[in-house]
CSV table of C-alpha atoms in Angstrom, one decimal:
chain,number,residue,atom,x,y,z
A,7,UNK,CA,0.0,0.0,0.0
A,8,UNK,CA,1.2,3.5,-0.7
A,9,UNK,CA,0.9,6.4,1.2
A,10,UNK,CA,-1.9,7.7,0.4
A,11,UNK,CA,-3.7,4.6,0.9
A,12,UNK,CA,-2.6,4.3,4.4
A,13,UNK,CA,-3.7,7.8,5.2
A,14,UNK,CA,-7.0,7.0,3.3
A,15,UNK,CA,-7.5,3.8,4.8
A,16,UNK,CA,-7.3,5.0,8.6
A,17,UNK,CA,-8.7,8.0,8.2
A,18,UNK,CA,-12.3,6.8,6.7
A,19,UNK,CA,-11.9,3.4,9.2
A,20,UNK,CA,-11.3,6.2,11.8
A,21,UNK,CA,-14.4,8.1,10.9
A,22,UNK,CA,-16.4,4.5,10.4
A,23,UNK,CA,-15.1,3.2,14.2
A,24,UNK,CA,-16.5,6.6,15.8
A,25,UNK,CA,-19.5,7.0,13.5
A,26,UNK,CA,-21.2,3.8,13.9
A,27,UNK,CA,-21.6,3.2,17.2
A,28,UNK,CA,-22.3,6.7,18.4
A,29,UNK,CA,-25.1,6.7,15.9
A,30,UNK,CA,-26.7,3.5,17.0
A,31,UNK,CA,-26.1,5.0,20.7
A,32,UNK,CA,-28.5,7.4,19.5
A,33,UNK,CA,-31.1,6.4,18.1
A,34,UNK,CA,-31.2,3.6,20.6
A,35,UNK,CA,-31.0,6.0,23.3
A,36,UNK,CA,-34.3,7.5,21.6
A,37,UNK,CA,-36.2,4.4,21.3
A,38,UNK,CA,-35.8,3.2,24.6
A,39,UNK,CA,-37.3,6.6,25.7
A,40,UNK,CA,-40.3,5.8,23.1
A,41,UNK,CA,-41.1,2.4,24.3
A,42,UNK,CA,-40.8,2.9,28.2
A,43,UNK,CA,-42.2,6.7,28.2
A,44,UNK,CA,-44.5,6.4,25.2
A,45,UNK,CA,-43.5,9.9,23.2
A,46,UNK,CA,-40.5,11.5,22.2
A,47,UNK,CA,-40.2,15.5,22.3
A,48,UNK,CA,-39.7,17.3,18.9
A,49,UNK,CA,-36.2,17.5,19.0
A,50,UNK,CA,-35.8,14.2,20.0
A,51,UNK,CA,-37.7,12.9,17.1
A,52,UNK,CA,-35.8,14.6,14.8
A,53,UNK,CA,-32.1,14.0,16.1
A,54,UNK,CA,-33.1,10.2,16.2
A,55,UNK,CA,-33.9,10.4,12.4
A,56,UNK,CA,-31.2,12.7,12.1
A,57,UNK,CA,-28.7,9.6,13.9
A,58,UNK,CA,-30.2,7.4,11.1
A,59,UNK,CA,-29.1,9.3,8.5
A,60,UNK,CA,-25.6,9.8,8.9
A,61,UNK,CA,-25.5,6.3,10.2
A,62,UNK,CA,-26.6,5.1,7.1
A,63,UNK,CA,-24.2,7.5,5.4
A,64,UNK,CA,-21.2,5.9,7.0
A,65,UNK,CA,-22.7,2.5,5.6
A,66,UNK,CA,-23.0,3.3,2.0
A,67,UNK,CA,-19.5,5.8,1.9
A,68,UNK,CA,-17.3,5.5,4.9
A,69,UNK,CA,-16.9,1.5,4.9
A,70,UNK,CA,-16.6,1.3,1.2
A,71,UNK,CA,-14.2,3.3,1.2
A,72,UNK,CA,-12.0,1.9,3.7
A,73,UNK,CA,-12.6,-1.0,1.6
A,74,UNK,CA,-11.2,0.4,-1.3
A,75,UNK,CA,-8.2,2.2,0.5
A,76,UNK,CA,-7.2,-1.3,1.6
A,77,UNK,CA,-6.8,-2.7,-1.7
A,78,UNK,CA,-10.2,-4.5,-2.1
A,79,UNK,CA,-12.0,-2.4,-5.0
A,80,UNK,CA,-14.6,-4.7,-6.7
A,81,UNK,CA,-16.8,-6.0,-4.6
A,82,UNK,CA,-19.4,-4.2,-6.1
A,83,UNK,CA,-21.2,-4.8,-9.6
A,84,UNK,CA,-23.2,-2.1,-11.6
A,85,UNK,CA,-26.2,-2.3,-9.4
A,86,UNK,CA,-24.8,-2.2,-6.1
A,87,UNK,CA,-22.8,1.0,-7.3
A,88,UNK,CA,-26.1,2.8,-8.1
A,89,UNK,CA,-27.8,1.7,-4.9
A,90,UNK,CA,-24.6,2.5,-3.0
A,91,UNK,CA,-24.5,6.1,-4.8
A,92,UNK,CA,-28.4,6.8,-4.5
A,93,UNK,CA,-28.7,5.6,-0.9
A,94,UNK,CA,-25.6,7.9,0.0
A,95,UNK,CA,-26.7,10.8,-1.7
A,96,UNK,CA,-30.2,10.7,-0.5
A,97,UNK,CA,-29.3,10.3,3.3
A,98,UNK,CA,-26.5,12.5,3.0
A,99,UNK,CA,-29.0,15.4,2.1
A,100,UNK,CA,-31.4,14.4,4.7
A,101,UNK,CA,-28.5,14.3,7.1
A,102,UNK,CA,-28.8,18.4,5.8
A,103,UNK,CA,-32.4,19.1,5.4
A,104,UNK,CA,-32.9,17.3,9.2
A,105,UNK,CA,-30.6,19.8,10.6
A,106,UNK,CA,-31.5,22.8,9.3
A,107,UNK,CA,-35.1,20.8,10.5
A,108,UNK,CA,-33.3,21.0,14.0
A,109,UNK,CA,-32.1,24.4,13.8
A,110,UNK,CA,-35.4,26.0,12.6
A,111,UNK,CA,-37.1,24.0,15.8
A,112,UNK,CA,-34.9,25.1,18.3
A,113,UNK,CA,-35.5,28.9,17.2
A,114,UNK,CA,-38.7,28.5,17.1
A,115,UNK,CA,-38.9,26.9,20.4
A,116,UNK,CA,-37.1,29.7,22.4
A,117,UNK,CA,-38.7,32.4,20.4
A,118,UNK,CA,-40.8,35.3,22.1
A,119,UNK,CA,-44.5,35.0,22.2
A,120,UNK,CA,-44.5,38.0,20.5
A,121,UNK,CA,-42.5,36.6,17.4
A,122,UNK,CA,-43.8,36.2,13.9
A,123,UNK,CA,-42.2,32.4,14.3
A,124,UNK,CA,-44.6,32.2,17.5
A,125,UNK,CA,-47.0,30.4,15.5
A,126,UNK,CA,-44.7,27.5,14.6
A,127,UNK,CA,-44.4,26.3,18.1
A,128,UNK,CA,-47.6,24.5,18.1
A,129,UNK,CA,-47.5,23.9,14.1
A,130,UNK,CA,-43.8,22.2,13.7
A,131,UNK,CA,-44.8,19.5,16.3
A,132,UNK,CA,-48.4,19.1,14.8
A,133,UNK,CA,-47.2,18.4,11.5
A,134,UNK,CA,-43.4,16.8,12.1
A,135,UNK,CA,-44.1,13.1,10.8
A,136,UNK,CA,-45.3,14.9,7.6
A,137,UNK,CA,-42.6,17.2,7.2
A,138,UNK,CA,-39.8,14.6,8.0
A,139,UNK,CA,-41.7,12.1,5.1
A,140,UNK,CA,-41.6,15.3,2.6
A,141,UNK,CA,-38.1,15.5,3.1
A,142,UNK,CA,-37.2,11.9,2.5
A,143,UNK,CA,-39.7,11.5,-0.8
A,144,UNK,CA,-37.7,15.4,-1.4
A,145,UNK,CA,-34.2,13.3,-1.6
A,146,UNK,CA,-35.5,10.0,-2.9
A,147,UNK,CA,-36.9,11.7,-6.0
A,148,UNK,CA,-34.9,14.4,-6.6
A,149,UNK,CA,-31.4,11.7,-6.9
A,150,UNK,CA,-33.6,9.3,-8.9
A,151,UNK,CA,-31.4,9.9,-11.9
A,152,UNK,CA,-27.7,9.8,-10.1
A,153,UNK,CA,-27.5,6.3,-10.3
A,154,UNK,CA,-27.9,6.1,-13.7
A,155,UNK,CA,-24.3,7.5,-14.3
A,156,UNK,CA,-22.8,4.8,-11.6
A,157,UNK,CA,-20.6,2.2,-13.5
A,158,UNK,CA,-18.1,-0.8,-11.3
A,159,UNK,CA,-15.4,-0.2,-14.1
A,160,UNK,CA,-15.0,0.7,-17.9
A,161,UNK,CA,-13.7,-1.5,-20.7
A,162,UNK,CA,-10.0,-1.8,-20.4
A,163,UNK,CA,-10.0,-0.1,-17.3
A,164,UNK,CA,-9.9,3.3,-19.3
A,165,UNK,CA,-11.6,6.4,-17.2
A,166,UNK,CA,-13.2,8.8,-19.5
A,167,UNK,CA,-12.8,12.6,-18.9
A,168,UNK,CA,-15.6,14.0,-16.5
A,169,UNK,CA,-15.7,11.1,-14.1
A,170,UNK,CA,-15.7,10.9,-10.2
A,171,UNK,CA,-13.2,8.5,-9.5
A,172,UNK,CA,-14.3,6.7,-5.8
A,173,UNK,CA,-12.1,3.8,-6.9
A,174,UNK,CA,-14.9,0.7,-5.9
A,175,UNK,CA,-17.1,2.5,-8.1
A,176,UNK,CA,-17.3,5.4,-10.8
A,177,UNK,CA,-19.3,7.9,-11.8
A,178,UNK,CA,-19.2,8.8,-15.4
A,179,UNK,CA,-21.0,12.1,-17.3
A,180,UNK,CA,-20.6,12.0,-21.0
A,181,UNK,CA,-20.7,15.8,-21.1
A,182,UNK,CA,-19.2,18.5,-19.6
A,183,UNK,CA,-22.6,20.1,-19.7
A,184,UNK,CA,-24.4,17.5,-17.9
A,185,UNK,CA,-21.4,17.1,-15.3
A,186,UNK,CA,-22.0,21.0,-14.4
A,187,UNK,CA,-25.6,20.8,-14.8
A,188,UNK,CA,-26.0,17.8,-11.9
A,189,UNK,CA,-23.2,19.4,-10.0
A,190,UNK,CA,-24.1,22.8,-9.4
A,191,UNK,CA,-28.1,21.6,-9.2
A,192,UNK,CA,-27.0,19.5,-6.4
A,193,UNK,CA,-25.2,22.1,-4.8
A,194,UNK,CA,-27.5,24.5,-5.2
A,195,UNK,CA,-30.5,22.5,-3.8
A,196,UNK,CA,-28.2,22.1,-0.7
A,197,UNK,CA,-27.6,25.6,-0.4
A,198,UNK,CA,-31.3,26.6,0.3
A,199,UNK,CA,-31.1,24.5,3.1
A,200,UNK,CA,-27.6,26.1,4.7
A,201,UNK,CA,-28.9,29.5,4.2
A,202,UNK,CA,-31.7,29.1,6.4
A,203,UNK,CA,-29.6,26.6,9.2
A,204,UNK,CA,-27.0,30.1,9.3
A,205,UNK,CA,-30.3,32.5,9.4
A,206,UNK,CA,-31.9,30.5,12.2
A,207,UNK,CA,-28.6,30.0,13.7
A,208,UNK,CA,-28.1,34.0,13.7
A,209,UNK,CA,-31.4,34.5,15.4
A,210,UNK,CA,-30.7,32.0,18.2
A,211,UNK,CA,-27.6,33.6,18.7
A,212,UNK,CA,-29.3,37.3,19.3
A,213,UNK,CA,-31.9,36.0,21.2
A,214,UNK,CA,-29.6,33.7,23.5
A,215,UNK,CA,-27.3,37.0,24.3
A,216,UNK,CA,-30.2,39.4,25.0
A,217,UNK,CA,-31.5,36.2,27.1
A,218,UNK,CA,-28.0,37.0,28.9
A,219,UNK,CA,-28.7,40.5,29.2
A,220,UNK,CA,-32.0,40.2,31.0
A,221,UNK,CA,-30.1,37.7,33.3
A,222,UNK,CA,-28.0,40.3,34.7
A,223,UNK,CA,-30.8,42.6,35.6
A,224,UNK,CA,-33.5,39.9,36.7
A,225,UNK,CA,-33.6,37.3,38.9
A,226,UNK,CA,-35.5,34.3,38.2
A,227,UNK,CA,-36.8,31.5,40.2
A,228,UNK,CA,-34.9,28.5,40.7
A,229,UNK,CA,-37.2,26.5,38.7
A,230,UNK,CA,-37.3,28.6,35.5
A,231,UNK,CA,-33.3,29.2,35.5
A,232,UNK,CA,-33.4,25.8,35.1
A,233,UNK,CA,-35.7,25.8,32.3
A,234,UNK,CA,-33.4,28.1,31.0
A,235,UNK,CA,-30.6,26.4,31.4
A,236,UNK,CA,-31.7,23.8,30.0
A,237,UNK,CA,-33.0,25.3,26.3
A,238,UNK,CA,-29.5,27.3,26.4
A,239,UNK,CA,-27.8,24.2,26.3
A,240,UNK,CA,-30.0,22.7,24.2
A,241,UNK,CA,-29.3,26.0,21.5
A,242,UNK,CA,-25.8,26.1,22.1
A,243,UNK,CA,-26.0,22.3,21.0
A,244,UNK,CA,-27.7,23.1,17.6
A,245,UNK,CA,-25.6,25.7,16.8
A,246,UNK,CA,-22.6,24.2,17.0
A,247,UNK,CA,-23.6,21.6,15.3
A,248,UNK,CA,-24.8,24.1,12.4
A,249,UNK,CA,-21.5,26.0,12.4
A,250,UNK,CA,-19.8,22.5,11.8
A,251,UNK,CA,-21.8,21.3,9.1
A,252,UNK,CA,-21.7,25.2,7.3
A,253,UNK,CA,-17.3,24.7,7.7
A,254,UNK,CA,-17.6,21.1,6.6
A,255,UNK,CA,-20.3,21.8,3.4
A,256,UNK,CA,-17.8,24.6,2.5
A,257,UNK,CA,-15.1,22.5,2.4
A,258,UNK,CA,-16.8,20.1,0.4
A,259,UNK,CA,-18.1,22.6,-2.3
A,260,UNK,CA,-15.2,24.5,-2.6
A,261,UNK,CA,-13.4,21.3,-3.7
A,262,UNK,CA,-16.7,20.1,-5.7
A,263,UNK,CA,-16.0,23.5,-7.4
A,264,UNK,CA,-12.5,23.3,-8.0
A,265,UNK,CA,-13.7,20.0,-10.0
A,266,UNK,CA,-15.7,21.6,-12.4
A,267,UNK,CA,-12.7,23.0,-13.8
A,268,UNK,CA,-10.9,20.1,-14.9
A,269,UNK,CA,-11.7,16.8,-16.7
A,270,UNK,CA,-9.6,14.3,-14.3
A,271,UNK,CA,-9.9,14.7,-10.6
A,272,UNK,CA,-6.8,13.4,-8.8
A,273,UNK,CA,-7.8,10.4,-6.2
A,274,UNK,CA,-6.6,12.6,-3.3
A,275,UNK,CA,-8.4,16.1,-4.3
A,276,UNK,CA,-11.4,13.0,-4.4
A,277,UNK,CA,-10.5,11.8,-1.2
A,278,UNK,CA,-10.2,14.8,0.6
A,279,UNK,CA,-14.1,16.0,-0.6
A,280,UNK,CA,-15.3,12.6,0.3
A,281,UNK,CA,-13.7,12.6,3.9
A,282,UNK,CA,-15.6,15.8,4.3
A,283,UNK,CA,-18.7,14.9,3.2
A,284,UNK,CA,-19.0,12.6,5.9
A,285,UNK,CA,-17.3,13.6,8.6
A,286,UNK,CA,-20.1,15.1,10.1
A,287,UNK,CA,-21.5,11.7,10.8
A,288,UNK,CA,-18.7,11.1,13.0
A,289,UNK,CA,-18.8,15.1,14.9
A,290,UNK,CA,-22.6,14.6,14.8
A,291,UNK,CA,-23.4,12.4,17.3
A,292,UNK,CA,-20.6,13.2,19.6
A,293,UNK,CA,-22.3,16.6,20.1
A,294,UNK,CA,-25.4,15.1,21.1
A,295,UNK,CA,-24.1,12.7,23.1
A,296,UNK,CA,-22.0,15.1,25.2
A,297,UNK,CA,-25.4,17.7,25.4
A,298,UNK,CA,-28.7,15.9,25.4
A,299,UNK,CA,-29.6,15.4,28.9
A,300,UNK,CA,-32.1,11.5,28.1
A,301,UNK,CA,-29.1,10.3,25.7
A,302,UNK,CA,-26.7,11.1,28.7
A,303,UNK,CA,-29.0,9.5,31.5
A,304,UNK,CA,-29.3,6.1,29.2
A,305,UNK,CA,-25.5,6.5,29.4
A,306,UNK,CA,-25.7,6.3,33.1
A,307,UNK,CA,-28.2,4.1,33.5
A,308,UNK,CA,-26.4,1.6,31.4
A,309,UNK,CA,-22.9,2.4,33.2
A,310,UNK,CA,-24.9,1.7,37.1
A,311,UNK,CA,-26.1,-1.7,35.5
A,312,UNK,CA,-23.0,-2.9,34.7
A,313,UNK,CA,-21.3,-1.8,38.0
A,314,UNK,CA,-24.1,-3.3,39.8
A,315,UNK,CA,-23.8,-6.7,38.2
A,316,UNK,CA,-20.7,-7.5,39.8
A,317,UNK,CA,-21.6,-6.7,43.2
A,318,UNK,CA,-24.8,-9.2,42.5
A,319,UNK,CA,-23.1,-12.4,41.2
A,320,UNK,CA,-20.3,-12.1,44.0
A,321,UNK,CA,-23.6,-12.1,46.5
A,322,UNK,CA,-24.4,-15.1,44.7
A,323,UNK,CA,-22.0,-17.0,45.2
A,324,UNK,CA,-21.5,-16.1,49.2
C-alpha cells in the first residue's frame, strides 16, 4: 500500500469506528425513551432520524471506502454501485435538510411569544411526521437519476474525462454540460437549506445573548433558571452543530468546485471532498451525546447496570 492509501484507509476506518456506534447509541437512546415513556419530544424525534441518517451515510460511503483504501476495490457490480451512490446521496441530504429541521425547531422553540415564528411552536410539532416524510420522498426523488451515471469499471479499465473516480465504483458524465448541470443543481439544492440553518442559527444567537442580558438585571426563580438552562444548552448544541456542518459543506463545495474545472480529478483532491462529506456523521453524534440530557441518563443508567452486576453475582456465590 502506498501512502496515500494508508492515510486514506485510517482516516475513513477512523471516521467509520467513531460514526457507527455513536449513531446507534443514539437512536437507541431515543427508542428506549419511546417504548418505556410512550413519546418522544420534537427535538428528540428529529435528532433520532437525524442519527439514522448519517449512520446510514457511514454504511453506503465510509466502509466502502475503507474498503477500497485497503486494496479491495470490486466487490461491487453495476447495481450495487447505483444503490450504493443513491442511498448515500439521499441520506446525506437528509443528514442536511434534518438539521436545518433542528435548527429552525430550536429557534422557534425559544422564540418570544411576541414573534412572527410564535406560531410554529404548536404547528412544527403538529405536522413533524409529515414534514420529516416530505423530506425523505424530497431526496428520494430528486437523486432518482444519479444512479444512472454509476458504473463498477470501464472496458480496459480506461476512465473517461468527466468522471468521479471513488475507486470501488465510478461515476461517469458523457458531457461537460451535464457534469456542471448535476453538480451545481445539487449544490444548489443544498444551499437553500444552509442559508436558512445560518439565518436561524443568527437568530438563536441574538436571542440567546439578550436572554444573557435580562439575566444580569432579573432574577429568576430557581425552577425557570433551570428551564433556561436547559433550552441554552440545548441551542448552544444546535448551533454548534450548524457552524460545523456550514465549515464542513464549504469545504466540500469549494473542492466540488474546484472540479468543475478540470476533466480528471486526482484520487486525493477525491478523497479529501469525500472525507468531508462525511465527517459530520462522526462530529454529529458526539455533540449530542455530550449535550442531550435523556441520551446522557441512558449512558448512566447503562454504566450503574454494569457496576451493579458485579456486586450481584459475588452475592451469589456467598
Amino acid at each position: 500500500m502506498d501512502t496515500r492509501a494508508v492515510i486514506k484507509a485510517s482516516s475513513f476506518l477512523i471516521l467509520t469506528i467513531i460514526s457507527i456506534p455513536t449513531n446507534l447509541l443514539v437512536c437507541c437512546a431515543f427508542l428506549h425513551s419511546y417504548l418505556i415513556e410512550g413519546k418522544l419530544l420534537t427535538a428528540d424525534i428529529i435528532l433520532c432520524h437525524l442519527a439514522f441518517a448519517n449512520l446510514m451515510v457511514a454504511f453506503t460511503r465510509s466502509i466502502p471506502q475503507t474498503i477500497a483504501a485497503l486494496g479491495y476495490v470490486h466487490f461491487f457490480d453495476d447495481v450495487g454501485c447505483k444503490v450504493s451512490l443513491f442511498c448515500f446521496r439521499a441520506f446525506r441530504g437528509l443528514s442536511i435538510s434534518l438539521t436545518c429541521l433542528l435548527c429552525v425547531y430550536q429557534a422557534v422553540a425559544i422564540s418570544p411569544a411576541t414573534s412572527l415564528l410564535a406560531p410554529l411552536k404548536t404547528r412544527i410539532p403538529q405536522f413533524l411526521m409529515y414534514i420529516i416524510v416530505f423530506l425523505y420522498l424530497l431526496y428520494y426523488f430528486s437523486n432518482v437519476t444519479s444512479p444512472l451515471y454509476a458504473v463498477s469499471s470501464f472496458i480496459n479499465n480506461t476512465i473517461p474525462p468527466y468522471t468521479l473516480n471513488l475507486e470501488y465504483c465510478f461515476v461517469s458524465h458523457r458531457e461537460y454540460f451535464t457534469y456542471i448541470l448535476i453538480g451545481f443543481g445539487v449544490m444548489s439544492r443544498d444551499l437553500v437549506f444552509i442559508l436558512l440553518m445560518i439565518i436561524m442559527s443568527g437568530y438563536i444567537l441574538i436571542l440567546l445573548y439578550q436572554h444573557g442580558q435580562k439575566v444580569k438585571n432579573i432574577r429568576s426563580s430557581d425552577h425557570s433558571q433551570k428551564g433556561d438552562r436547559a433550552e441554552t444548552k440545548a441551542s448552544r448544541a444546535v448551533v454548534t452543530l450548524v457552524i460545523l456542518y456550514v465549515v464542513f459543506f464549504g469545504v466540500d463545495n469549494i473542492i466540488w468546485m474546484y472540479t468543475m474545472t478540470v476533466s480528471r480529478v486526482a484520487l486525493l483532491i477525491s478523497d479529501i471532498r469525500d472525507f468531508f462529506s462525511t465527517l459530520y456523521t462522526s462530529v454529529c453524534p458526539i455533540v449530542v451525546i455530550t449535550t442531550n440530557p435523556k441520551v446522557q441518563r441512558k449512558l448512566k443508567l447503562v454504566k450503574m447496570k454494569k457496576e451493579a452486576q458485579p456486586t450481584e453475582s459475588s452475592t451469589h456465590t456467598m
